[in-house]
Short mmCIF file of C-alpha atoms in Angstrom, two decimals:
data_model
loop_
_atom_site.label_atom_id
_atom_site.label_comp_id
_atom_site.label_asym_id
_atom_site.label_seq_id
_atom_site.Cartn_x
_atom_site.Cartn_y
_atom_site.Cartn_z
CA MET R 1 93.80 -54.84 106.73
CA GLY R 2 95.80 -53.15 103.96
CA ASP R 3 97.53 -49.77 103.98
CA VAL R 4 94.78 -47.22 104.73
CA LEU R 5 96.54 -44.56 102.64
CA LYS R 6 96.02 -46.67 99.52
CA LYS R 7 92.86 -47.79 97.69
CA VAL R 8 92.01 -51.48 97.68
CA PRO R 9 93.19 -52.39 94.16
CA VAL R 10 90.55 -53.35 91.61
CA ARG R 11 90.90 -56.44 89.43
CA GLU R 12 91.06 -55.97 85.65
CA GLN R 13 91.24 -58.11 82.54
CA ASP R 14 94.85 -58.55 81.38
CA ALA R 15 95.76 -55.91 78.76
CA LYS R 16 96.94 -58.39 76.10
CA VAL R 17 93.79 -60.49 76.45
CA ARG R 18 91.31 -57.62 76.56
CA ALA R 19 92.87 -55.91 73.51
CA THR R 20 91.26 -58.71 71.47
CA ASN R 21 87.76 -58.80 73.04
CA PHE R 22 84.87 -56.48 73.90
CA GLU R 23 84.25 -57.76 77.42
CA GLU R 24 84.39 -55.36 80.33
CA VAL R 25 87.93 -54.29 81.26
CA CYS R 26 87.35 -53.65 84.96
CA TYR R 27 85.94 -56.42 87.16
CA GLY R 28 84.99 -54.22 90.11
CA TYR R 29 85.07 -55.08 93.83
CA ASN R 30 83.57 -58.14 95.47
CA GLN R 31 81.82 -57.70 98.84
CA GLU R 32 84.94 -58.37 100.90
CA GLU R 33 87.01 -55.82 98.92
CA ALA R 34 84.18 -53.27 99.04
CA MET R 35 83.80 -53.58 102.81
CA GLU R 36 87.55 -53.23 103.24
CA GLU R 37 87.63 -50.09 101.04
CA ALA R 38 84.60 -48.65 102.90
CA VAL R 39 86.54 -48.71 106.17
CA ARG R 40 88.88 -46.05 104.67
CA CYS R 41 86.05 -43.46 104.66
CA ILE R 42 86.32 -41.22 107.73
CA ASN R 43 82.67 -40.12 107.52
CA CYS R 44 83.47 -36.37 107.49
CA LYS R 45 80.97 -33.98 109.13
CA ASN R 46 80.89 -31.49 106.22
CA ALA R 47 81.55 -34.10 103.56
CA LYS R 48 83.13 -32.40 100.55
CA CYS R 49 82.45 -35.44 98.38
CA ILE R 50 78.70 -34.69 98.46
CA THR R 51 79.23 -31.18 97.08
CA GLY R 52 81.70 -32.67 94.58
CA CYS R 53 78.91 -34.89 93.20
CA PRO R 54 76.70 -33.26 90.54
CA VAL R 55 73.67 -35.19 91.84
CA ALA R 56 74.64 -34.77 95.53
CA ILE R 57 74.57 -38.44 96.57
CA ASN R 58 74.93 -38.92 100.34
CA ILE R 59 78.31 -40.60 99.82
CA PRO R 60 79.40 -41.07 103.47
CA GLY R 61 75.89 -42.40 104.18
CA PHE R 62 76.01 -45.15 101.56
CA ILE R 63 79.66 -46.03 102.33
CA HIS R 64 78.80 -46.40 106.04
CA GLU R 65 76.15 -49.00 105.08
CA VAL R 66 78.69 -50.86 102.92
CA LYS R 67 81.14 -50.89 105.84
CA GLU R 68 78.40 -52.50 108.01
CA GLY R 69 77.57 -54.99 105.25
CA ASN R 70 74.06 -53.54 104.66
CA ILE R 71 74.31 -53.42 100.87
CA GLU R 72 70.56 -53.08 100.25
CA GLU R 73 70.44 -50.04 102.58
CA ALA R 74 73.44 -48.57 100.74
CA TYR R 75 71.52 -48.97 97.46
CA LYS R 76 68.49 -47.17 98.93
CA VAL R 77 70.71 -44.23 99.96
CA ILE R 78 72.19 -43.93 96.44
CA SER R 79 68.79 -44.39 94.75
CA LYS R 80 67.38 -41.32 96.51
CA SER R 81 69.75 -39.21 94.39
CA SER R 82 70.74 -41.25 91.32
CA ALA R 83 68.77 -43.31 88.83
CA LEU R 84 71.86 -44.78 87.16
CA PRO R 85 74.38 -45.90 89.81
CA ALA R 86 75.75 -48.92 87.90
CA VAL R 87 76.45 -46.58 84.95
CA CYS R 88 77.98 -43.75 87.02
CA GLY R 89 80.12 -46.09 89.07
CA ARG R 90 81.75 -47.02 85.75
CA VAL R 91 81.90 -43.86 83.65
CA CYS R 92 81.93 -40.84 86.01
CA PRO R 93 85.17 -38.86 86.20
CA GLN R 94 85.29 -39.40 89.96
CA GLU R 95 88.91 -38.21 90.12
CA SER R 96 87.80 -34.65 89.31
CA GLN R 97 84.56 -34.78 91.34
CA CYS R 98 83.79 -36.70 94.56
CA GLU R 99 87.18 -38.41 94.83
CA GLY R 100 88.96 -35.22 93.78
CA VAL R 101 87.83 -33.47 96.99
CA CYS R 102 87.96 -36.50 99.33
CA ILE R 103 89.83 -35.60 102.55
CA ARG R 104 91.52 -39.02 102.52
CA GLY R 105 93.16 -37.96 99.27
CA ILE R 106 95.16 -35.15 100.89
CA LYS R 107 97.74 -37.49 102.42
CA GLY R 108 97.10 -40.68 100.51
CA GLU R 109 94.71 -41.92 97.84
CA PRO R 110 91.04 -40.87 98.02
CA VAL R 111 88.37 -43.42 98.89
CA SER R 112 87.42 -45.40 95.77
CA ILE R 113 83.89 -43.95 95.76
CA GLY R 114 83.12 -44.87 92.14
CA LYS R 115 84.11 -48.51 92.55
CA LEU R 116 82.00 -48.71 95.76
CA GLU R 117 78.99 -47.21 93.97
CA ARG R 118 79.42 -49.72 91.16
CA PHE R 119 79.63 -52.62 93.65
CA VAL R 120 76.42 -51.54 95.41
CA ALA R 121 74.50 -51.09 92.14
CA ASP R 122 75.71 -54.41 90.72
CA TRP R 123 74.87 -56.20 93.98
CA ALA R 124 71.34 -54.75 93.96
CA ARG R 125 70.82 -55.85 90.34
CA GLU R 126 72.11 -59.37 91.04
CA HIS R 127 69.79 -59.61 94.06
CA GLY R 128 66.74 -58.36 92.14
CA ILE R 129 66.35 -55.15 94.14
CA SER R 130 64.82 -52.21 92.31
CA PRO R 131 63.37 -48.81 93.24
CA GLU R 132 59.76 -48.60 94.48
CA LYS R 133 57.02 -47.12 92.30
CA PRO R 134 54.96 -44.29 93.82
CA ALA R 135 51.54 -45.38 95.14
CA GLU R 136 49.55 -43.05 92.87
CA THR R 137 50.08 -40.46 90.13
CA ASN R 138 48.96 -36.84 90.27
CA GLY R 139 47.34 -36.86 86.81
CA LYS R 140 49.81 -34.34 85.30
CA LYS R 141 51.67 -35.40 82.15
CA VAL R 142 55.26 -34.56 81.25
CA ALA R 143 57.04 -35.38 77.97
CA VAL R 144 60.78 -36.04 78.04
CA ILE R 145 62.73 -35.86 74.78
CA GLY R 146 65.69 -38.21 74.65
CA SER R 147 66.43 -41.28 76.77
CA GLY R 148 70.04 -40.53 77.59
CA PRO R 149 71.32 -39.71 81.09
CA ALA R 150 69.55 -36.31 81.30
CA GLY R 151 66.19 -37.64 80.10
CA LEU R 152 66.27 -40.82 82.20
CA THR R 153 67.16 -38.86 85.35
CA CYS R 154 64.53 -36.16 84.79
CA ALA R 155 61.88 -38.81 84.00
CA GLY R 156 62.79 -40.95 87.03
CA ASP R 157 62.67 -37.99 89.42
CA LEU R 158 59.33 -36.75 88.04
CA ALA R 159 57.84 -40.25 88.24
CA LYS R 160 58.90 -40.49 91.89
CA MET R 161 57.05 -37.20 92.49
CA GLY R 162 53.90 -38.73 90.98
CA TYR R 163 53.92 -37.35 87.41
CA GLU R 164 52.91 -39.42 84.38
CA VAL R 165 56.04 -39.34 82.23
CA THR R 166 56.58 -40.43 78.63
CA ILE R 167 60.08 -40.43 77.13
CA PHE R 168 60.34 -40.03 73.34
CA GLU R 169 63.53 -41.55 71.88
CA ALA R 170 64.64 -41.02 68.26
CA LEU R 171 66.57 -44.29 67.98
CA HIS R 172 65.17 -47.83 68.14
CA GLU R 173 66.70 -48.50 71.54
CA PRO R 174 66.64 -46.33 74.67
CA GLY R 175 69.77 -45.16 76.49
CA GLY R 176 71.14 -42.39 74.29
CA VAL R 177 74.92 -42.05 74.55
CA LEU R 178 74.95 -44.98 77.01
CA VAL R 179 74.02 -47.33 74.14
CA TYR R 180 75.42 -45.62 71.03
CA GLY R 181 78.48 -43.82 72.40
CA ILE R 182 80.20 -45.65 75.22
CA PRO R 183 81.69 -49.03 74.22
CA GLU R 184 80.78 -52.40 75.64
CA PHE R 185 84.21 -52.88 77.27
CA ARG R 186 83.59 -49.83 79.48
CA LEU R 187 79.84 -50.15 79.94
CA PRO R 188 78.11 -53.47 79.15
CA LYS R 189 74.77 -52.87 77.42
CA LYS R 190 72.72 -55.96 78.32
CA GLY R 191 74.27 -56.45 81.73
CA VAL R 192 74.31 -52.88 83.03
CA VAL R 193 72.53 -50.28 80.86
CA ALA R 194 69.36 -52.25 80.04
CA PRO R 195 68.55 -53.13 83.69
CA GLU R 196 69.02 -49.51 84.81
CA ILE R 197 66.61 -48.36 82.08
CA GLU R 198 64.21 -51.10 83.25
CA ASN R 199 64.42 -49.62 86.76
CA VAL R 200 63.33 -46.23 85.43
CA LYS R 201 60.39 -47.96 83.68
CA LYS R 202 59.51 -49.67 86.98
CA LEU R 203 58.91 -46.19 88.42
CA GLY R 204 56.05 -45.91 85.89
CA VAL R 205 57.89 -44.11 83.07
CA LYS R 206 56.76 -45.01 79.51
CA ILE R 207 59.37 -45.02 76.73
CA GLU R 208 58.41 -44.63 73.06
CA THR R 209 61.25 -45.34 70.62
CA ASN R 210 61.60 -44.30 66.94
CA VAL R 211 60.01 -40.90 67.60
CA VAL R 212 61.96 -37.95 66.18
CA ILE R 213 60.74 -34.74 67.80
CA GLY R 214 60.63 -32.01 65.18
CA LYS R 215 59.79 -34.60 62.49
CA SER R 216 57.28 -37.16 63.88
CA VAL R 217 55.73 -34.60 66.24
CA THR R 218 56.69 -31.08 67.41
CA ILE R 219 56.99 -29.71 70.94
CA ASP R 220 54.00 -27.41 70.33
CA GLU R 221 51.91 -30.42 69.32
CA LEU R 222 52.93 -32.26 72.50
CA LEU R 223 51.83 -29.29 74.61
CA ASN R 224 48.74 -28.20 72.66
CA GLU R 225 47.34 -31.41 71.18
CA GLU R 226 48.73 -34.39 73.08
CA GLY R 227 47.87 -33.10 76.53
CA PHE R 228 51.36 -32.75 78.04
CA ASP R 229 51.67 -30.09 80.75
CA ALA R 230 55.43 -29.63 80.40
CA VAL R 231 58.33 -30.82 78.22
CA PHE R 232 61.96 -31.58 79.07
CA ILE R 233 64.48 -31.55 76.22
CA GLY R 234 67.42 -33.87 76.83
CA SER R 235 68.26 -34.60 73.20
CA GLY R 236 72.04 -34.46 73.59
CA ALA R 237 74.71 -33.33 71.16
CA GLY R 238 74.81 -35.79 68.31
CA LEU R 239 76.19 -33.63 65.50
CA PRO R 240 79.90 -34.29 64.94
CA LYS R 241 82.45 -31.54 64.30
CA PHE R 242 85.14 -31.80 61.63
CA MET R 243 88.41 -29.93 61.09
CA GLY R 244 87.63 -28.50 57.69
CA ILE R 245 90.95 -29.67 56.20
CA PRO R 246 91.46 -30.95 52.61
CA GLY R 247 90.63 -34.64 52.07
CA GLU R 248 88.12 -34.91 54.90
CA ASN R 249 85.44 -36.18 52.50
CA ALA R 250 87.53 -39.17 51.42
CA ASN R 251 86.34 -42.75 51.91
CA GLY R 252 87.76 -44.03 55.18
CA VAL R 253 87.21 -40.82 57.15
CA PHE R 254 84.62 -41.15 59.92
CA SER R 255 83.32 -39.13 62.80
CA ALA R 256 83.89 -40.94 66.10
CA ASN R 257 80.12 -40.69 66.48
CA GLU R 258 79.37 -42.77 63.41
CA TYR R 259 82.17 -45.23 64.09
CA LEU R 260 81.11 -45.84 67.69
CA THR R 261 77.39 -46.01 66.83
CA ARG R 262 78.08 -48.72 64.25
CA SER R 263 80.00 -50.75 66.81
CA ASN R 264 78.03 -50.07 70.01
CA LEU R 265 74.39 -49.63 69.02
CA MET R 266 74.49 -51.64 65.80
CA LYS R 267 76.86 -54.30 67.20
CA ALA R 268 79.30 -54.28 64.25
CA PHE R 269 81.95 -55.81 66.55
CA ASP R 270 79.80 -58.95 66.90
CA GLU R 271 80.10 -61.49 64.06
CA ASN R 272 76.40 -62.38 64.43
CA TYR R 273 75.38 -58.91 63.17
CA ASP R 274 75.55 -57.67 59.57
CA THR R 275 76.42 -54.03 60.35
CA PRO R 276 79.34 -52.96 58.13
CA ILE R 277 82.27 -51.17 59.77
CA MET R 278 85.63 -50.11 58.34
CA ILE R 279 88.23 -52.44 59.81
CA GLY R 280 91.41 -50.53 59.07
CA LYS R 281 94.97 -51.86 59.20
CA LYS R 282 96.31 -48.51 60.40
CA VAL R 283 93.98 -46.01 61.99
CA ALA R 284 94.49 -42.45 63.25
CA VAL R 285 92.03 -41.02 65.77
CA VAL R 286 92.23 -37.23 65.85
CA GLY R 287 91.41 -35.79 69.30
CA GLY R 288 92.21 -36.44 72.94
CA GLY R 289 88.94 -36.79 74.85
CA ASN R 290 87.18 -39.85 76.27
CA VAL R 291 85.40 -40.32 72.93
CA ALA R 292 88.75 -40.43 71.13
CA MET R 293 89.94 -43.12 73.59
CA ASP R 294 86.71 -45.07 73.04
CA ALA R 295 87.08 -44.94 69.24
CA ALA R 296 90.78 -45.84 69.39
CA ARG R 297 90.23 -48.76 71.77
CA THR R 298 87.37 -50.00 69.56
CA ALA R 299 89.50 -49.86 66.38
CA LEU R 300 92.30 -51.71 68.20
CA ARG R 301 89.92 -54.50 69.23
CA LEU R 302 88.76 -54.79 65.62
CA GLY R 303 92.39 -55.53 64.69
CA ALA R 304 94.05 -52.24 63.72
CA GLU R 305 97.28 -50.51 64.62
CA VAL R 306 95.95 -47.33 66.22
CA HIS R 307 97.46 -43.86 66.66
CA ILE R 308 95.94 -41.04 68.68
CA VAL R 309 96.86 -37.72 67.06
CA TYR R 310 96.47 -34.80 69.47
CA ARG R 311 97.79 -31.27 69.13
CA ARG R 312 98.68 -30.66 72.78
CA SER R 313 100.78 -32.70 75.24
CA GLU R 314 99.76 -35.55 77.53
CA ALA R 315 99.12 -33.19 80.46
CA GLU R 316 96.35 -31.48 78.45
CA LEU R 317 94.58 -34.66 77.25
CA PRO R 318 90.94 -34.08 78.25
CA ALA R 319 90.28 -37.83 78.61
CA ARG R 320 90.19 -39.44 82.04
CA VAL R 321 93.58 -40.59 83.32
CA GLU R 322 92.19 -44.13 83.63
CA GLU R 323 91.17 -44.19 79.94
CA VAL R 324 94.59 -42.98 78.78
CA HIS R 325 96.30 -45.54 81.04
CA HIS R 326 94.11 -48.36 79.68
CA ALA R 327 94.68 -47.27 76.07
CA LYS R 328 98.47 -47.26 76.54
CA GLN R 329 98.42 -50.66 78.27
CA GLU R 330 96.50 -52.04 75.28
CA GLY R 331 99.13 -50.81 72.81
CA ILE R 332 97.65 -47.62 71.38
CA ILE R 333 100.34 -45.23 70.09
CA PHE R 334 100.09 -41.58 71.15
CA ASP R 335 101.33 -39.03 68.59
CA LEU R 336 101.15 -35.94 70.81
CA LEU R 337 101.90 -32.31 69.88
CA THR R 338 100.86 -33.27 66.35
CA ASN R 339 98.18 -31.61 64.20
CA PRO R 340 96.73 -32.85 60.88
CA LEU R 341 97.07 -30.49 57.89
CA GLU R 342 95.56 -32.63 55.14
CA ILE R 343 94.16 -36.11 54.61
CA LEU R 344 95.94 -37.72 51.65
CA VAL R 345 93.69 -39.51 49.18
CA ASP R 346 94.52 -42.16 46.56
CA ASP R 347 93.24 -42.23 42.94
CA ASN R 348 90.11 -44.15 43.99
CA GLY R 349 89.08 -41.60 46.61
CA TRP R 350 90.27 -43.65 49.64
CA VAL R 351 92.46 -42.45 52.48
CA ARG R 352 96.14 -43.30 51.99
CA GLY R 353 97.64 -41.18 54.74
CA MET R 354 97.72 -37.88 56.57
CA SER R 355 100.03 -34.90 56.38
CA CYS R 356 100.74 -33.53 59.89
CA ILE R 357 102.82 -30.84 61.55
CA LYS R 358 104.58 -30.88 64.92
CA MET R 359 103.34 -28.41 67.55
CA GLU R 360 104.80 -26.78 70.66
CA LEU R 361 102.92 -25.24 73.57
CA GLY R 362 102.88 -21.44 73.74
CA GLU R 363 101.04 -19.06 76.08
CA PRO R 364 97.79 -20.14 77.83
CA ASP R 365 94.53 -19.42 75.94
CA GLU R 366 91.14 -18.46 77.45
CA SER R 367 90.57 -22.04 78.66
CA GLY R 368 93.78 -21.79 80.72
CA ARG R 369 95.48 -24.50 78.64
CA ARG R 370 98.67 -23.58 76.80
CA ARG R 371 97.93 -22.81 73.16
CA PRO R 372 99.54 -25.17 70.62
CA VAL R 373 101.70 -23.39 68.02
CA GLU R 374 102.99 -24.92 64.76
CA ILE R 375 106.74 -25.58 64.48
CA LYS R 376 107.73 -24.28 61.03
CA GLY R 377 109.21 -26.87 58.69
CA SER R 378 108.22 -29.87 60.84
CA GLU R 379 105.64 -31.31 58.40
CA PHE R 380 105.60 -35.09 57.96
CA GLU R 381 103.32 -37.79 56.56
CA ILE R 382 101.82 -40.90 58.18
CA GLU R 383 100.51 -43.79 56.06
CA LEU R 384 96.94 -44.71 57.03
CA ASP R 385 93.80 -46.29 55.65
CA THR R 386 91.32 -44.90 58.19
CA VAL R 387 90.91 -41.57 59.99
CA ILE R 388 88.41 -41.08 62.84
CA MET R 389 87.66 -37.47 63.74
CA SER R 390 86.91 -37.05 67.43
CA LEU R 391 86.72 -33.30 67.90
CA GLY R 392 83.55 -32.98 69.90
CA THR R 393 79.89 -32.65 68.93
CA SER R 394 77.18 -30.01 68.95
CA PRO R 395 73.40 -30.31 69.34
CA ASN R 396 71.30 -31.20 66.31
CA PRO R 397 69.31 -28.06 65.31
CA LEU R 398 66.14 -30.05 64.47
CA ILE R 399 64.31 -29.32 67.75
CA SER R 400 65.33 -25.67 68.06
CA SER R 401 64.46 -24.96 64.42
CA THR R 402 60.94 -26.45 64.76
CA THR R 403 60.04 -24.81 68.10
CA LYS R 404 58.95 -21.17 68.14
CA GLY R 405 60.16 -19.13 71.10
CA LEU R 406 63.01 -21.49 72.03
CA GLU R 407 66.20 -19.48 72.15
CA THR R 408 69.60 -20.97 71.25
CA ASN R 409 73.08 -19.47 71.54
CA ARG R 410 75.69 -19.11 68.78
CA ARG R 411 76.86 -22.70 69.35
CA LYS R 412 73.31 -23.93 68.55
CA CYS R 413 72.84 -24.95 72.19
CA ILE R 414 69.46 -24.35 73.86
CA VAL R 415 69.53 -21.48 76.36
CA ALA R 416 68.35 -22.76 79.77
CA GLN R 417 68.74 -21.58 83.36
CA GLU R 418 71.21 -23.71 85.28
CA GLU R 419 69.29 -23.86 88.56
CA ASN R 420 65.96 -25.15 87.15
CA GLY R 421 66.41 -25.90 83.43
CA ALA R 422 63.82 -23.31 82.31
CA THR R 423 64.14 -22.25 78.64
CA THR R 424 62.78 -19.08 77.03
CA LYS R 425 59.54 -20.95 76.19
CA GLU R 426 57.01 -21.44 78.99
CA GLY R 427 56.57 -25.02 80.12
CA VAL R 428 59.68 -26.15 78.23
CA TYR R 429 62.81 -27.17 80.14
CA ALA R 430 66.16 -28.46 78.89
CA GLY R 431 69.40 -29.91 80.19
CA GLY R 432 72.47 -31.97 79.39
CA ASP R 433 74.52 -31.76 76.20
CA ALA R 434 71.64 -30.06 74.30
CA VAL R 435 72.32 -27.07 76.59
CA THR R 436 76.04 -27.32 77.39
CA GLY R 437 77.42 -28.98 74.28
CA ALA R 438 79.24 -32.29 74.73
CA ALA R 439 80.02 -32.95 78.42
CA THR R 440 79.73 -35.89 80.85
CA VAL R 441 77.02 -38.38 81.75
CA ILE R 442 76.86 -37.14 85.35
CA LEU R 443 76.59 -33.43 84.45
CA ALA R 444 73.67 -34.31 82.17
CA MET R 445 72.09 -36.23 85.06
CA GLY R 446 72.57 -33.22 87.35
CA ALA R 447 70.79 -31.05 84.78
CA GLY R 448 67.96 -33.58 84.46
CA LYS R 449 67.58 -33.51 88.24
CA SER R 450 67.45 -29.70 88.42
CA ALA R 451 64.91 -29.59 85.60
CA ALA R 452 62.66 -32.14 87.35
CA GLN R 453 62.60 -29.76 90.35
CA GLY R 454 61.94 -26.83 88.02
CA ILE R 455 59.07 -28.62 86.28
CA ASP R 456 57.55 -29.63 89.63
CA GLU R 457 57.67 -26.02 90.85
CA PHE R 458 56.19 -24.76 87.55
CA LEU R 459 53.31 -27.26 87.58
CA ASN R 460 52.55 -26.55 91.22
CA GLY R 461 52.55 -22.80 90.63
CA LYS R 462 55.40 -22.24 93.08
#
């Protein structure tokens, strides 16, 4: 038995080796390690971890089953609340949610809840265990727009309640951000994402790909002509933001969105695919979130020297601590307190570098983070051939602009009630990044869950 104040360490691919491949970085626990870690949970009466989880998984309940070695039972406990445990175990920011409020964490390290969830989900997949389909449907039809975390969760929950659910996905493959946004080395597509989507289909959910709502068919047509009783919009935030500085239209400037989609969804990293991708010698990724880390770590694996350019200090980096730690281990260079002023372009219209200025932190702004202020006279240039802008994304206006009566706010996000996902249009519900702007997988799942409840209450006249 190890030190109970410390987590059972998790095995990882060596940094030098993994910097050259796209295989998963973290190996996860085996059963022995998982059972040892589970013993650290003190099974609190008023478990704070449950309230710290956006989908309210009975965390002490599933960990107790792991401790006893009943992994299938543990999976059943998680499945009551979450449709995507193998995904969440890998990509949730547990440190600021369940693990962030774990009582164990007051004196030592919190219980490694995420790694235990991942172990249980992976074990269930390897042993062919999947959720049970409801005996019969209630004859009511619901359309779900988007097959990302919000849509999959909403669809899965509604199917369990007996609804006939069809998901419409704009791309040729379901999964949303799980397939186009998050890289293979953090979230394997064939091994992890595809089987979880299969599990949602096993609940009776139909998925139609290559359907762009607002172009192929509108929401009003779904409700009035196609016989759907309600619609959930979980279309995400796929529209990249740029800085608006000179030179941003040069060849060699990408949004992180495009760059990651080429690599993840279109498999540009794999020599067997023909998808073109810019393989730079020296790349700057502008931004400090998880997406910036993903783009930087992808560019590194494709063979570049990579710099992360971020205008605040390390303490303010929005990315998960684990992502920053992995990026540094792999050799990514952090140019902090640095802000781009202009992208420098050669005579042929290609990026040749970037003019930047040093920043210092001033007073806190409305987000509570200290506002970065330019240091006069500190301008300098970096030589580059590629710039990846990772400054966040906003929802695509296609759905809101083709749906009468659907209100959006000034950030082009759909206005929806937090507790049940109801929009300003009757029978239409929304959740995830389409409502909040870019956020996390688990918050989108929480919104999908709330909306499934809201739709159920609406269709039952509650």
